[in-house]
Amino acid sequence: VLIEKFTGQSCSACPNGAEVIKAACSAFEGRTIEVAHHEGFSVDAFTLKESSEYANFFYSQPKFSPAVMTDRNVANSENPESVVGRVTDNATPLFTDATIEHALATIAPLNINISHTYNEATRQLTITVSGEAIHELPTARVNGWLTQSNIKAFQTKGGDDYSHNHAIRASLTGTWGEPLVLTSENK
C-alpha cells in the first residue's frame, strides 16, 4: 500500500499526524510504503517541484496538512469526493489500520518487484523494476523516488531537532512517471 503524506515544517499538527500514520502502519510491516511530500498548505526546505505538482493536481479543496493519499484511490479516503484525506479530525484519527486493511483488500492490477544495487566506489545506484500485470494497462506509468529518513531539522511543535522521515529527496521518473512497458513475458 502506497501512503503519500502531505506535510510541512510549518504545520503544527503534522508531528501528531506522522504518529497517527505510523501507528496505523505498525501492524502491516513490509506491506506499506510511506513517502512524505513536503507540500501541504505551504512549501518548505524539503519541497520538491513534483510534490507541489501532486498537491495542485490531487487536492480537490484548499490545501491542508497533515493529509494523506492511500494508493491514490478515492475509495481509501475519508472524503468520498477527494483522493486526499485528512489524517485526523482534531484528536480523532481518521487514517487508521482499517484504511490500510481496505486498501490491502483491493486487488492490485499489477505485482511489482523492485531490486537495487549500489556501488560505493562509483556511487552508482541501479534500480530494477519488474512485475506481472493482471490485465492490460495501456496507460500505466511507474514513479520512483529516493527518500530519506531521520533528517534532523526544524518542525513547528517538534523543535529544531525534529526527525523528518520518508521525505522525498529526488524524483527518478519526473512528476508523472515513466511509461510501463509490458511484454509477453511479463503480462
Coordinates of C-alpha atoms in Angstrom, one line a residue:
V1 CA 0.0 0.0 0.0
L2 CA 1.4 3.4 -1.0
I3 CA 0.9 6.0 1.6
E4 CA 1.6 9.5 0.4
K5 CA 1.6 12.0 3.2
F6 CA 1.4 15.8 2.6
T7 CA 3.2 17.6 5.4
G8 CA 5.3 20.7 6.0
Q9 CA 7.7 22.2 8.5
S10 CA 5.3 25.0 9.4
C11 CA 2.5 22.6 10.1
S12 CA 1.8 22.4 13.9
A13 CA -0.5 19.3 13.5
C14 CA 2.0 17.4 11.3
P15 CA 4.0 15.7 14.1
N16 CA 0.8 14.2 15.5
G17 CA -0.3 13.3 12.0
A18 CA 3.0 11.4 11.4
E19 CA 2.4 9.5 14.7
V20 CA -1.1 8.6 13.6
I21 CA 0.1 7.2 10.2
K22 CA 3.0 5.4 11.9
A23 CA 0.6 3.7 14.4
A24 CA -1.8 2.7 11.6
C25 CA 1.1 1.2 9.6
S26 CA 2.7 -0.6 12.6
A27 CA 0.6 -3.8 12.1
F28 CA 1.4 -4.1 8.4
E29 CA 5.2 -4.4 8.5
G30 CA 6.6 -4.7 5.0
R31 CA 3.2 -4.1 3.4
T32 CA 3.2 -0.3 3.3
I33 CA 5.5 2.2 1.7
E34 CA 5.3 5.8 3.0
V35 CA 6.6 8.9 1.3
A36 CA 6.3 12.4 2.6
H37 CA 5.5 15.3 0.2
H38 CA 6.5 18.5 1.9
E39 CA 3.7 20.4 0.4
G40 CA 0.6 20.9 2.4
F41 CA -0.5 24.5 2.7
S42 CA 3.0 25.9 2.1
V43 CA 6.4 25.0 0.7
D44 CA 9.5 24.5 2.9
A45 CA 13.1 23.4 2.8
F46 CA 12.2 19.9 1.7
T47 CA 9.6 20.7 -1.0
L48 CA 10.2 19.3 -4.5
K49 CA 8.6 20.6 -7.7
E50 CA 7.0 17.2 -8.1
S51 CA 5.4 17.3 -4.7
S52 CA 3.9 20.7 -5.4
E53 CA 2.5 19.4 -8.7
Y54 CA 0.9 16.4 -6.9
A55 CA -0.7 18.7 -4.4
N56 CA -2.0 21.0 -7.0
F57 CA -3.4 18.1 -9.0
F58 CA -4.8 15.8 -6.3
Y59 CA -6.3 18.3 -3.7
S60 CA -10.0 19.0 -4.6
Q61 CA -10.2 21.7 -2.0
P62 CA -7.8 24.2 -0.5
K63 CA -4.5 22.6 0.5
F64 CA -4.2 21.4 4.1
S65 CA -1.9 19.3 6.1
P66 CA -1.4 16.8 7.5
A67 CA -3.1 15.0 4.7
V68 CA -2.8 11.5 3.1
M69 CA -3.4 9.6 -0.1
T70 CA -3.6 5.8 0.0
D71 CA -2.8 4.1 -3.3
R72 CA -4.1 7.3 -5.0
N73 CA -7.6 5.9 -4.6
V74 CA -10.6 7.9 -3.5
A75 CA -12.1 4.7 -2.1
N76 CA -9.4 4.8 0.6
S77 CA -10.1 8.4 1.6
E78 CA -12.2 9.6 4.5
N79 CA -13.6 12.2 2.0
P80 CA -15.6 10.5 -0.8
E81 CA -15.1 13.5 -3.1
S82 CA -11.3 13.6 -2.9
V83 CA -8.4 11.2 -3.1
V84 CA -6.6 13.4 -0.5
G85 CA -8.0 13.0 3.0
R86 CA -7.4 14.3 6.5
V87 CA -5.2 12.3 8.9
T88 CA -7.1 13.4 12.0
D89 CA -10.2 15.3 13.0
N90 CA -8.8 17.3 15.9
A91 CA -7.8 14.4 18.3
T92 CA -9.6 11.6 16.4
P93 CA -7.6 9.6 13.9
L94 CA -9.3 9.3 10.5
F95 CA -6.4 7.4 9.0
T96 CA -6.4 4.0 10.8
D97 CA -5.4 0.4 10.3
A98 CA -8.9 -0.1 8.8
T99 CA -7.8 2.3 6.0
I100 CA -4.8 0.1 5.2
E101 CA -6.9 -3.1 5.5
H102 CA -9.4 -1.7 3.0
A103 CA -6.5 -0.9 0.6
L104 CA -5.0 -4.4 1.0
A105 CA -8.3 -6.0 0.2
T106 CA -8.4 -4.3 -3.2
I107 CA -7.0 -6.4 -6.0
A108 CA -4.0 -4.6 -7.5
P109 CA -3.8 -4.6 -11.3
L110 CA 0.0 -5.2 -11.1
N111 CA 2.5 -7.0 -9.0
I112 CA 5.7 -5.0 -8.8
N113 CA 9.2 -6.3 -7.8
I114 CA 11.9 -3.8 -7.0
S115 CA 15.6 -4.6 -6.6
H116 CA 18.6 -2.3 -6.4
T117 CA 22.4 -2.4 -6.3
Y118 CA 24.7 0.3 -5.0
N119 CA 28.4 0.6 -6.0
E120 CA 30.1 2.6 -3.2
A121 CA 33.2 3.2 -5.3
T122 CA 31.3 4.9 -8.1
R123 CA 28.3 6.0 -6.0
Q124 CA 26.1 4.5 -8.7
L125 CA 22.6 3.3 -7.7
T126 CA 20.9 0.9 -10.1
I127 CA 17.2 0.2 -9.7
T128 CA 15.3 -2.6 -11.5
V129 CA 11.6 -2.7 -11.6
S130 CA 9.7 -5.8 -12.9
G131 CA 6.4 -7.3 -12.4
E132 CA 3.3 -9.0 -13.7
A133 CA 0.1 -7.4 -14.9
I134 CA -3.2 -9.0 -14.1
H135 CA -4.8 -7.3 -17.2
E136 CA -3.9 -4.8 -19.9
L137 CA -2.7 -1.5 -18.6
P138 CA -2.3 0.7 -21.7
T139 CA -1.6 4.0 -19.9
A140 CA 0.2 2.7 -16.8
R141 CA 3.2 4.6 -15.5
V142 CA 5.6 4.0 -12.7
N143 CA 7.0 6.5 -10.3
G144 CA 10.3 6.2 -8.5
W145 CA 11.5 8.4 -5.7
L146 CA 14.6 8.5 -3.4
T147 CA 13.5 9.1 0.2
Q148 CA 15.5 9.9 3.3
S149 CA 14.6 9.4 7.0
N150 CA 15.9 10.7 10.2
I151 CA 16.7 14.2 8.9
K152 CA 17.1 16.4 11.9
A153 CA 15.6 19.8 11.1
F154 CA 13.1 22.4 12.4
Q155 CA 9.4 21.4 12.7
T156 CA 6.7 23.6 14.3
K157 CA 5.7 21.8 17.5
G158 CA 8.6 19.5 17.0
G159 CA 11.5 21.8 17.7
D160 CA 14.9 22.3 15.9
D161 CA 15.9 18.7 16.2
Y162 CA 12.7 17.0 14.9
S163 CA 13.3 13.8 12.9
H164 CA 11.7 14.1 9.4
N165 CA 11.1 10.7 7.9
H166 CA 10.2 9.3 4.4
A167 CA 11.0 12.7 2.9
I168 CA 11.2 12.6 -0.9
R169 CA 14.7 13.9 -1.8
A170 CA 14.6 13.2 -5.6
S171 CA 12.2 12.0 -8.2
L172 CA 13.8 9.4 -10.5
T173 CA 11.0 9.5 -13.1
G174 CA 9.6 13.0 -13.1
T175 CA 6.2 14.0 -11.8
W176 CA 4.0 11.6 -13.7
G177 CA 6.4 8.7 -14.0
E178 CA 7.8 6.6 -16.8
P179 CA 5.5 4.5 -19.2
L180 CA 5.3 0.9 -18.0
V181 CA 6.4 -1.3 -20.8
L182 CA 4.6 -4.7 -20.9
T183 CA 6.0 -7.6 -22.9
S184 CA 4.5 -11.0 -23.4
E185 CA 7.0 -12.4 -20.8
N186 CA 5.7 -10.2 -18.0
K187 CA 2.0 -9.7 -18.9

